PDB file of C-alpha atoms and ligand atoms in Angstrom:
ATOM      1  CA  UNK A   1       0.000   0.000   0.000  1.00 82.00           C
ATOM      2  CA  UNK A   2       1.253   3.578  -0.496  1.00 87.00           C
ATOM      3  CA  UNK A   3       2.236   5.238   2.401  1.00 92.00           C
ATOM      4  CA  UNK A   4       0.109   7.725   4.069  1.00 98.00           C
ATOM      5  CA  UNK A   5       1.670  10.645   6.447  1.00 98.00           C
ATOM      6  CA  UNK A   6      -0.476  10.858   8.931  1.00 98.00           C
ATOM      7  CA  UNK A   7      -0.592  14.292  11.406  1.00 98.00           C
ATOM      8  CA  UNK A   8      -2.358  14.035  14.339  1.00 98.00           C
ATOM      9  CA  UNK A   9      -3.594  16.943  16.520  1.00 98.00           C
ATOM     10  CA  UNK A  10      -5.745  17.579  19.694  1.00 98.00           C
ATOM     11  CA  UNK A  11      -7.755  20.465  18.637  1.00 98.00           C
ATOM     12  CA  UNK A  12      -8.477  22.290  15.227  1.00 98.00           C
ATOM     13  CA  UNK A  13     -10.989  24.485  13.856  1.00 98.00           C
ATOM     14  CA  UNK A  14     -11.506  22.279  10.843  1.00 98.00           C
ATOM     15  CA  UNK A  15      -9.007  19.191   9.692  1.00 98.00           C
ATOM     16  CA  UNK A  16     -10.079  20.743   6.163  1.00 98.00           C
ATOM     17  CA  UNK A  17      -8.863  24.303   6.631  1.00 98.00           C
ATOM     18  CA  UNK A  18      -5.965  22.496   8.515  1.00 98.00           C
ATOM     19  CA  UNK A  19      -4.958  20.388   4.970  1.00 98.00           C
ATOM     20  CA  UNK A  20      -6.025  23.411   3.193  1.00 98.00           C
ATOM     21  CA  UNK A  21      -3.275  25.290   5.062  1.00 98.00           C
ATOM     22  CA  UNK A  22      -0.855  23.246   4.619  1.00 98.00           C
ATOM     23  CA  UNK A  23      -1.630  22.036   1.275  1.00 98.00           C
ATOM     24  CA  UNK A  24       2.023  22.245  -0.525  1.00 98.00           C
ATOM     25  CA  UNK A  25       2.765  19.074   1.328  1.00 98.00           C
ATOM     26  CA  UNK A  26       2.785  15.749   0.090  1.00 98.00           C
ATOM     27  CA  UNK A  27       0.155  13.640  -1.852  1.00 98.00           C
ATOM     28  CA  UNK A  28      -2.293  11.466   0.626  1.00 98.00           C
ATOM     29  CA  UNK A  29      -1.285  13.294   3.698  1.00 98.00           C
ATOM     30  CA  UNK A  30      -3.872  12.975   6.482  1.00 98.00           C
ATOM     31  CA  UNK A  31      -5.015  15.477   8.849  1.00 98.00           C
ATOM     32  CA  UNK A  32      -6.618  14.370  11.919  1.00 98.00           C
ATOM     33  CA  UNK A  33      -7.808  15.888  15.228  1.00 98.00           C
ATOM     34  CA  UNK A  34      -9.686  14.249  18.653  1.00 98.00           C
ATOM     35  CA  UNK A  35     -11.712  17.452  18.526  1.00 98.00           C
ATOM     36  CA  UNK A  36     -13.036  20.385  16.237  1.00 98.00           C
ATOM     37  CA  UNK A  37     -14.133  23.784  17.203  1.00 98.00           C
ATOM     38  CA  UNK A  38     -14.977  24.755  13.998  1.00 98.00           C
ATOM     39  CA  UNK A  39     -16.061  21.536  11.725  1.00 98.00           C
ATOM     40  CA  UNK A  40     -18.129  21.957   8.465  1.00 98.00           C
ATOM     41  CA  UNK A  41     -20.059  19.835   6.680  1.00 95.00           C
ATOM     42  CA  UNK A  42     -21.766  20.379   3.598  1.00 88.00           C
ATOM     43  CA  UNK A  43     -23.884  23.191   2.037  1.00 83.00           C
ATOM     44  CA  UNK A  44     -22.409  25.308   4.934  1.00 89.00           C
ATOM     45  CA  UNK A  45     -23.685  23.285   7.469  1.00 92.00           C
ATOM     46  CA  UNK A  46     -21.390  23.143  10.897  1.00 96.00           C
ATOM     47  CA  UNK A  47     -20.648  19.539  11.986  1.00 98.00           C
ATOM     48  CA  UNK A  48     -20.912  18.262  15.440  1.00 98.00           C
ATOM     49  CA  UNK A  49     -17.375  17.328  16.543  1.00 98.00           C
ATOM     50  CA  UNK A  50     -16.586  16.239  20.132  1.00 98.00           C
ATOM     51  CA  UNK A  51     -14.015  13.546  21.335  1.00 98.00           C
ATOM     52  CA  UNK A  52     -16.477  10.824  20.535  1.00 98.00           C
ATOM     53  CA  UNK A  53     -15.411  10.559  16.287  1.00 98.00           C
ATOM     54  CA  UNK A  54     -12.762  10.663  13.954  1.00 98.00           C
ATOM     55  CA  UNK A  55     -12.044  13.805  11.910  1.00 98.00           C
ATOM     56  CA  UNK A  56      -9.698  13.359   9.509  1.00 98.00           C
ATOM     57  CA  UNK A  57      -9.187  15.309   6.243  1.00 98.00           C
ATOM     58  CA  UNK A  58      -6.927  13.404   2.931  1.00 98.00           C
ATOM     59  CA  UNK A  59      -5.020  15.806   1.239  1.00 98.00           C
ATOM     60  CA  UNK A  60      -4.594  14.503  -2.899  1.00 98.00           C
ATOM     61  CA  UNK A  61      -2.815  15.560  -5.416  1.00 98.00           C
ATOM     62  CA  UNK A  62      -3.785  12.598  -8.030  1.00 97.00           C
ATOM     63  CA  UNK A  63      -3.235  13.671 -12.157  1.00 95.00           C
ATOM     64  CA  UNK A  64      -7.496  13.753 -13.254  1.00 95.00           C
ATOM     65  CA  UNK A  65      -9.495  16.599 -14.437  1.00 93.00           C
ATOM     66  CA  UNK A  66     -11.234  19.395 -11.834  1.00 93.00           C
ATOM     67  CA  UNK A  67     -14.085  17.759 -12.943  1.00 89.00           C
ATOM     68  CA  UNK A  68     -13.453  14.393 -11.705  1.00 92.00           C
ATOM     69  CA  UNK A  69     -12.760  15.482  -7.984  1.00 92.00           C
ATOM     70  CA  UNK A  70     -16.213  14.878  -7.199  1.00 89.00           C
ATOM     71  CA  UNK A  71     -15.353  10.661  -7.941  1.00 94.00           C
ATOM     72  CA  UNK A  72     -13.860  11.119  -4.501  1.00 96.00           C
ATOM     73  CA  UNK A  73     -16.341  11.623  -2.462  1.00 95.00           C
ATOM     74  CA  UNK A  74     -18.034   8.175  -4.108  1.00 95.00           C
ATOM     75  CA  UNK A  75     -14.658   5.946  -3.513  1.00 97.00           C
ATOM     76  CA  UNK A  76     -14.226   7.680   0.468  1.00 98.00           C
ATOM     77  CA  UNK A  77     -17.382   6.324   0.754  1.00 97.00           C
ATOM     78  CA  UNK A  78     -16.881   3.395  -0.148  1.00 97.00           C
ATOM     79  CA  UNK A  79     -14.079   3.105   1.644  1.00 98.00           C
ATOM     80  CA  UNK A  80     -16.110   3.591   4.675  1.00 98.00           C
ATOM     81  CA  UNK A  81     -18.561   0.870   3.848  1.00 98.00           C
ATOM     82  CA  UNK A  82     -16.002  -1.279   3.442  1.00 98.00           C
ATOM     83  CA  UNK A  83     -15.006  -0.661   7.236  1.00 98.00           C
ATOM     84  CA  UNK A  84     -18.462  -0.199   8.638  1.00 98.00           C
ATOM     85  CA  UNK A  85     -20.328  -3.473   8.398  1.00 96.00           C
ATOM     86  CA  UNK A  86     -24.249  -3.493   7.240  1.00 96.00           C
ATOM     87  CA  UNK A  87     -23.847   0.027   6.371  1.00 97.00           C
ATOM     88  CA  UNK A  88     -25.101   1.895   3.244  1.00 96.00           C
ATOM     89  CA  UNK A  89     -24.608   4.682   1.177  1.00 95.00           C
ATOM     90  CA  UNK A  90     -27.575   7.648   0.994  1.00 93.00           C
ATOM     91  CA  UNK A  91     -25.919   8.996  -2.027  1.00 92.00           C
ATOM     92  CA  UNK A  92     -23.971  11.455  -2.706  1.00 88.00           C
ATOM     93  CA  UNK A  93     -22.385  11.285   1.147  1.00 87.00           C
ATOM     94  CA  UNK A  94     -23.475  10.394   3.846  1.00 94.00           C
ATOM     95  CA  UNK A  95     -22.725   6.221   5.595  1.00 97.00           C
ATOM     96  CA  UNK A  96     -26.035   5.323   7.079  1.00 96.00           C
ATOM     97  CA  UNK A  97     -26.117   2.689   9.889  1.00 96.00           C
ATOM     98  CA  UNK A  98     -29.380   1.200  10.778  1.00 94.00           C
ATOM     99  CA  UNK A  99     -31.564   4.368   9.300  1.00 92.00           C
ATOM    100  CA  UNK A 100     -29.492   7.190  10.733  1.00 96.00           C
ATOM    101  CA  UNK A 101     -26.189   8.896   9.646  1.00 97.00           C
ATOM    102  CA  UNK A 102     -22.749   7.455  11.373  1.00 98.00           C
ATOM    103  CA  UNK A 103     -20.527   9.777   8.416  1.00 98.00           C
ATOM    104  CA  UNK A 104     -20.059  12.430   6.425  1.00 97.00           C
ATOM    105  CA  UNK A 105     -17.813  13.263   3.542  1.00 97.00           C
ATOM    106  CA  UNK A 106     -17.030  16.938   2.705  1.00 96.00           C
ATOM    107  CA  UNK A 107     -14.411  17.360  -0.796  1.00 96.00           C
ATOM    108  CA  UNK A 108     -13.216  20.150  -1.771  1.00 96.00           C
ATOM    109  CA  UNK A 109     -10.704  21.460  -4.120  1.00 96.00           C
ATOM    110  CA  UNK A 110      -8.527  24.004  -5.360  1.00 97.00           C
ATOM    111  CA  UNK A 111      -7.806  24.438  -9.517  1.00 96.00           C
ATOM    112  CA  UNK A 112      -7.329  26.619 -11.898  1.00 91.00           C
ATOM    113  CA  UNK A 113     -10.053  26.043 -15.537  1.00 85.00           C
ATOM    114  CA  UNK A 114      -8.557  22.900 -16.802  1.00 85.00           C
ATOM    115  CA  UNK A 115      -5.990  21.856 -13.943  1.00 93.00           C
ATOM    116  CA  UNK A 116      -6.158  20.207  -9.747  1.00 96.00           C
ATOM    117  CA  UNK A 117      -3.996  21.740  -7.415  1.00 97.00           C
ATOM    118  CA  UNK A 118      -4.985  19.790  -4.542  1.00 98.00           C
ATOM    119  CA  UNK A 119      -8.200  17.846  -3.036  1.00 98.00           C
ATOM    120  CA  UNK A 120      -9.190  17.659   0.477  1.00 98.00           C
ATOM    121  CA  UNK A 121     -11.231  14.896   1.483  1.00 98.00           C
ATOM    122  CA  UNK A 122     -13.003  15.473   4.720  1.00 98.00           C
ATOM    123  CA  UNK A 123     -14.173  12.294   6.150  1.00 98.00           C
ATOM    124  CA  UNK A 124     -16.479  12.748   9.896  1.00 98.00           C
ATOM    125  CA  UNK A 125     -17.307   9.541  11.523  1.00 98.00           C
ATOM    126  CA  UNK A 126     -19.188   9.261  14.608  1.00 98.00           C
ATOM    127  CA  UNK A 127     -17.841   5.945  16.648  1.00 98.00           C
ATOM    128  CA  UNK A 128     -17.722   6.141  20.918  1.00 98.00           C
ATOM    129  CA  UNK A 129     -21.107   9.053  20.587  1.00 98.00           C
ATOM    130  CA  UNK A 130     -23.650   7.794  23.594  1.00 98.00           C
ATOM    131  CA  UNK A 131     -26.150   9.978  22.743  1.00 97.00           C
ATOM    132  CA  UNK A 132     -26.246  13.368  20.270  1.00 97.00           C
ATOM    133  CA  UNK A 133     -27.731  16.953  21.402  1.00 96.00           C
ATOM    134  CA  UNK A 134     -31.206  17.268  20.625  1.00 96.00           C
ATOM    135  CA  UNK A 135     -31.125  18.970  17.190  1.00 95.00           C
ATOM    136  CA  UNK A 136     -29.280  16.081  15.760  1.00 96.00           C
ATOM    137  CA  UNK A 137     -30.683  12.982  17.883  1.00 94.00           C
ATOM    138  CA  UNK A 138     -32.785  12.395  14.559  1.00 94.00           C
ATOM    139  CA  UNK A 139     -30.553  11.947  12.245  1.00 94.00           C
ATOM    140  CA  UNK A 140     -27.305  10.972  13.992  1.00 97.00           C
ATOM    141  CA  UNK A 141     -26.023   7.585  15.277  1.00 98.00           C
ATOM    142  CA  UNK A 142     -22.806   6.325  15.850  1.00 98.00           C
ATOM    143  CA  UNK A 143     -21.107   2.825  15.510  1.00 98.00           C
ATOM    144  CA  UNK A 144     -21.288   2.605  20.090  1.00 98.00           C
ATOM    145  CA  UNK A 145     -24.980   2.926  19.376  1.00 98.00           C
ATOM    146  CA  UNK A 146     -25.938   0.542  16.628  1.00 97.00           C
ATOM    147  CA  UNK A 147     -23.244  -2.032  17.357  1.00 97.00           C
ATOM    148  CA  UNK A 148     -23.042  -1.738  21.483  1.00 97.00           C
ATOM    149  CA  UNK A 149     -19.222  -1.603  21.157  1.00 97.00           C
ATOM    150  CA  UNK A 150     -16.472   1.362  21.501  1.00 98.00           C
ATOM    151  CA  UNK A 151     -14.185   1.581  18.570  1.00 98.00           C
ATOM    152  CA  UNK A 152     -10.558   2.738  18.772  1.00 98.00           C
ATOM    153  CA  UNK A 153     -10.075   5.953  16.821  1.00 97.00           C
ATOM    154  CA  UNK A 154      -5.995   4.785  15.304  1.00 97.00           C
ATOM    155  CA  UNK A 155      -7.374   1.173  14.196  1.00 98.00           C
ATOM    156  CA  UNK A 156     -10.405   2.489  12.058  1.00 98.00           C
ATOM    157  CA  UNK A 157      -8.231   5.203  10.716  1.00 98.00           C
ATOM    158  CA  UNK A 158      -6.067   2.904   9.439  1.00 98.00           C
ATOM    159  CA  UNK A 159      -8.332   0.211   8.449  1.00 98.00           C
ATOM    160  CA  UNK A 160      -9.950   3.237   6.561  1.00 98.00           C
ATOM    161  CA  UNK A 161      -6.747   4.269   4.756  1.00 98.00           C
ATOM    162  CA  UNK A 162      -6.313   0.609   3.548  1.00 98.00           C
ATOM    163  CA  UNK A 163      -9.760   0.321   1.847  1.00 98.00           C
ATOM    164  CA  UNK A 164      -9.690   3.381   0.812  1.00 98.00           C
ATOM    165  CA  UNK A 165      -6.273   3.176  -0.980  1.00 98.00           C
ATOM    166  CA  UNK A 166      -7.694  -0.175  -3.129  1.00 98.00           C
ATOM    167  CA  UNK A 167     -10.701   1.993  -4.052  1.00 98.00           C
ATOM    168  CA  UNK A 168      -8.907   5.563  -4.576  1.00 98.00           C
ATOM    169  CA  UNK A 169      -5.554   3.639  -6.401  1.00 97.00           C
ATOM    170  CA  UNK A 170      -8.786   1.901  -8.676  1.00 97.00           C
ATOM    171  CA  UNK A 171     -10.347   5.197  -9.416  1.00 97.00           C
ATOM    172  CA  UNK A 172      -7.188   7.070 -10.331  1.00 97.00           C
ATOM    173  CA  UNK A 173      -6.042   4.191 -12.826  1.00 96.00           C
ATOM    174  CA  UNK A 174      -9.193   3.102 -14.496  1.00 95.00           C
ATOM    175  CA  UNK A 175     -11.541   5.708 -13.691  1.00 94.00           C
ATOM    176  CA  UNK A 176     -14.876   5.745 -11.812  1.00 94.00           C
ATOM    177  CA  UNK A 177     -16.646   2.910 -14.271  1.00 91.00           C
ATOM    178  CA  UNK A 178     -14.757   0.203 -12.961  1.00 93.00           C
ATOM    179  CA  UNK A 179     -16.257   1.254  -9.188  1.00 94.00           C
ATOM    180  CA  UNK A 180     -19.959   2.458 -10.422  1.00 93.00           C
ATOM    181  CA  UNK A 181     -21.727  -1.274 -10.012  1.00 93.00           C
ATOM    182  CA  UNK A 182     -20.605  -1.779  -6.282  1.00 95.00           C
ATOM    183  CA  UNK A 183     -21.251   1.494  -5.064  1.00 95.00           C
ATOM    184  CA  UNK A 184     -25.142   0.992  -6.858  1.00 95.00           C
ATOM    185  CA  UNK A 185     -24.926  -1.935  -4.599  1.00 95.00           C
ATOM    186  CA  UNK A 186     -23.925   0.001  -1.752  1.00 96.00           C
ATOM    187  CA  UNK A 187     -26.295   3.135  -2.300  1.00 95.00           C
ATOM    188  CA  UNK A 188     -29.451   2.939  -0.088  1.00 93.00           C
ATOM    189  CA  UNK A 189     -31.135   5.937  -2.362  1.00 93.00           C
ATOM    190  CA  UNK A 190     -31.442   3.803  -5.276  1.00 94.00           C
ATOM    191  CA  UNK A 191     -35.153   2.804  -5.587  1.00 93.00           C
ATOM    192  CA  UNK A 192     -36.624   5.337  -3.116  1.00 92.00           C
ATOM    193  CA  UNK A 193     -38.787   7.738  -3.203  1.00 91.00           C
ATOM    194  CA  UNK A 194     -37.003  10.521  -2.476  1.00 91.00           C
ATOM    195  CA  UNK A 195     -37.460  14.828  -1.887  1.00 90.00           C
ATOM    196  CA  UNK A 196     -35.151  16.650  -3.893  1.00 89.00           C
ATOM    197  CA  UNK A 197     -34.104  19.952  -1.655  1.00 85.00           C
ATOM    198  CA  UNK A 198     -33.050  22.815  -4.181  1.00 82.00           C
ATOM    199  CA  UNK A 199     -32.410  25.798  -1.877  1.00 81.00           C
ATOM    200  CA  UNK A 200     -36.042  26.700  -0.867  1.00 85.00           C
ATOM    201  CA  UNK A 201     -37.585  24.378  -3.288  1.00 85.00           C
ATOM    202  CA  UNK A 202     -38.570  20.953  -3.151  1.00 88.00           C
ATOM    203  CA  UNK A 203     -40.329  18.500  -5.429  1.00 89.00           C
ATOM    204  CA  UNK A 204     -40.588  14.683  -5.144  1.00 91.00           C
ATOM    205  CA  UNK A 205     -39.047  12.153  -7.096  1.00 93.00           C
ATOM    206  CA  UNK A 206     -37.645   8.272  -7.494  1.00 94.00           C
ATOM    207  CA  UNK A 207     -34.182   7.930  -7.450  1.00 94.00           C
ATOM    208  CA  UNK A 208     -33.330   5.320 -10.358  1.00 95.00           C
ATOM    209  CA  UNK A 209     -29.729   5.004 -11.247  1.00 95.00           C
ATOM    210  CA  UNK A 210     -25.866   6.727 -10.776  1.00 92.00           C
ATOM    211  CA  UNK A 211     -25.225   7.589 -13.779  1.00 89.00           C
ATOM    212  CA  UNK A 212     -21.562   7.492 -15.166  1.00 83.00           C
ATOM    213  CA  UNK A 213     -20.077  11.083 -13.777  1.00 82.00           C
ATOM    214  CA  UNK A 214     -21.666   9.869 -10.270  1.00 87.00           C
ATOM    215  CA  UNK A 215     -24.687  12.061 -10.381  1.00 90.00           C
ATOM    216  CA  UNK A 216     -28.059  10.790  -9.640  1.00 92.00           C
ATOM    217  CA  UNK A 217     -30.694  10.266 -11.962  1.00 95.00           C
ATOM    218  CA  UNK A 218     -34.276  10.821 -10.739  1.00 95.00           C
ATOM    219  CA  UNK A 219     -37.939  10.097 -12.679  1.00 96.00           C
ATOM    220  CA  UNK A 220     -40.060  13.257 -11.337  1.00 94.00           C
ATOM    221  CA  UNK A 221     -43.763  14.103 -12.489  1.00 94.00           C
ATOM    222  CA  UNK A 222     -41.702  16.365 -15.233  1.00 93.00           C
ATOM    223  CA  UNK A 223     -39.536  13.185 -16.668  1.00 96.00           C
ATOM    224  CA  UNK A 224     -36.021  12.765 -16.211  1.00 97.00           C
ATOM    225  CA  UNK A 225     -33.649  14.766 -14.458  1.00 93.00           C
ATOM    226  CA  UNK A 226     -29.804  14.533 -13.355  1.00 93.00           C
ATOM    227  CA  UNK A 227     -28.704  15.708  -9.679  1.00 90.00           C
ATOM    228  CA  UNK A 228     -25.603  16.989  -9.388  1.00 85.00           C
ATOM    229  CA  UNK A 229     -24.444  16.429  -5.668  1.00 73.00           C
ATOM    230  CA  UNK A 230     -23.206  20.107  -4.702  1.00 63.00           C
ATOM    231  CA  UNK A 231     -26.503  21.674  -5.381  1.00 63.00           C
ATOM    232  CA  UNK A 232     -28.819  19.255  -3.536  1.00 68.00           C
ATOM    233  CA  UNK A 233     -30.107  17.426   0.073  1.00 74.00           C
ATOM    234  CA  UNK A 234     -31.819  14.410  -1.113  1.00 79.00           C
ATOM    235  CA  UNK A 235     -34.380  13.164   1.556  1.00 77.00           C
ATOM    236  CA  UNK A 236     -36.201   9.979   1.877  1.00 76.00           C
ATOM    237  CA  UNK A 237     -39.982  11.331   2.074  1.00 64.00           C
ATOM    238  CA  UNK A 238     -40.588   9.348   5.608  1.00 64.00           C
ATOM    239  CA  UNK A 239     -37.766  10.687   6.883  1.00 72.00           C
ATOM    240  CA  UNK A 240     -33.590  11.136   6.586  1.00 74.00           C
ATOM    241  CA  UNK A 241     -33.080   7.917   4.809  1.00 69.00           C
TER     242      UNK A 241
HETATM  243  C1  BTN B 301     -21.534  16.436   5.710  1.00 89.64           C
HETATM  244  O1  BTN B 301     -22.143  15.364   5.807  1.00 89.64           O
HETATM  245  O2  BTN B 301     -22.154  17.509   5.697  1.00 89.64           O
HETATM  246  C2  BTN B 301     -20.043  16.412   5.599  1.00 89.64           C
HETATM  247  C3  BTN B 301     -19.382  16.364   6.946  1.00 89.64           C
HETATM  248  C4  BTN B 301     -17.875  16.287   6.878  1.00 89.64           C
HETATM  249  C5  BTN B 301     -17.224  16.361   8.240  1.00 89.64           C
HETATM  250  C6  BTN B 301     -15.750  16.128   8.201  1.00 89.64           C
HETATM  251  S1  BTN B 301     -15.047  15.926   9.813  1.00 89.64           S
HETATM  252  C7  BTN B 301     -13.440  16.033   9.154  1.00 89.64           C
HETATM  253  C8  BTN B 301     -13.472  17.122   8.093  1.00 89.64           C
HETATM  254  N1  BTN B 301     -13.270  18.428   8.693  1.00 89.64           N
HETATM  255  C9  BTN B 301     -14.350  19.197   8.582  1.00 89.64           C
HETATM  256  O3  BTN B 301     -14.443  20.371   9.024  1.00 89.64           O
HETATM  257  N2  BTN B 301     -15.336  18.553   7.942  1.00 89.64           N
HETATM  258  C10 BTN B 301     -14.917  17.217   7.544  1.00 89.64           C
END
């Protein structure tokens, strides 16, 4: 496997502004922290980050296309499935564990038009979490609460770097196609009826494939249309899942 520097810190504000900050060093260098002050999650959300999880941001520099970087959100998932028994994907991001979310993935990158500078993969996973404040008791689980047992933060980070170097090595040499069939097989959206959340709009729909750039394709009452993940929350229409 190739290796992976790993930094580890107490406290940040974010492990992502962290490997944005330090982003001229080297290719898969990992930033992680036992506690954020300041930890985002998508579509400006803040993300609940106490001693309880592992925060840990991948800083890439692999040879693909701006537009690819999104692929990389797909294969860290993945990666965590691969860790997390029984657990599925709600696509584009977030691990679900019984019907609640146990991680989420926030990429980002920095490029000029045609060429990658850098990605930062921001991987949250909730592990030792005995309960979740109110406004997230919903949606949130962790692996203590599903499973009954406490995971050690150092052995799932590096059982995560191991899957996720077979799937991120996979993606960089042969593309996403050679990945797309197992994560349909790992994505618990496909099939459901589903809310699409466009800023203050929202419409239902059925989610019915990935498509081959990793987008989702949904059948709505005005025919076919293709989600692209940075502009969306997908909701199942009972609830989170
Ligand atoms: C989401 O589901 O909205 C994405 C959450 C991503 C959280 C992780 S925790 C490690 C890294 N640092 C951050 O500030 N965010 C990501």
């Amino acid at each position: 496997m190739k290796k992976y520097n790993i930094i580890f810190y107490d406290c940040v504000d974010s492990t992502n502004l962290e490997a944005k900050r330090n982003s001229q060093m080297e290719d898969r260098t990992v930033f992680t922290a036992v506690t954020q002050t300041g930890g985002r999650g998508r579509l400006g959300r803040k993300w609940f980050s106490d001693e309880n999880g592992l925060w840990m941001s991948v800083l890439l520099k692999p040879d693909i296309s701006p537009a690819q970087c999104s692929f990389v959100t797909l294969v860290a998932g993945l990666a965590v499935c691969g860790v997390i028994e029984n657990s599925g994907i709600k696509w584009p991001n977030d691990i679900v564990l019984g019907s609640k979310k146990v991680c989420g993935i926030l990429t980002e990158m920095s490029s000029s038009a045609e060429k990658l500078n850098y990605i930062v993969c921001g991987i949250g996973i909730n592990l030792n979490n005995e309960s979740f404040p109110d406004e997230l008791s919903n949606i949130a689980t962790s692996l203590y609460l599903e499973t009954g047992g406490k995971t050690d933060r150092e052995m799932f980070l590096n059982r995560f770097l191991s899957e996720f170097e077979f799937y991120y090595s996979r993606f960089v040499e042969n593309g996403f196609s050679c990945l797309a069939d197992e994560y349909r097989k790992k994505c618990i959206t496909l099939g459901k009826d589903v809310t699409i959340i466009r800023g203050d709009n929202s419409y239902p729909a059925i989610a019915v494939d990935i498509n081959e750039n990793g987008e989702l394709i949904v059948e709505t009452e005005n025919g076919t249309e293709t989600v692209l993940s940075g502009e969306v929350s997908v909701r199942g229409i009972f609830g989170y899942v």
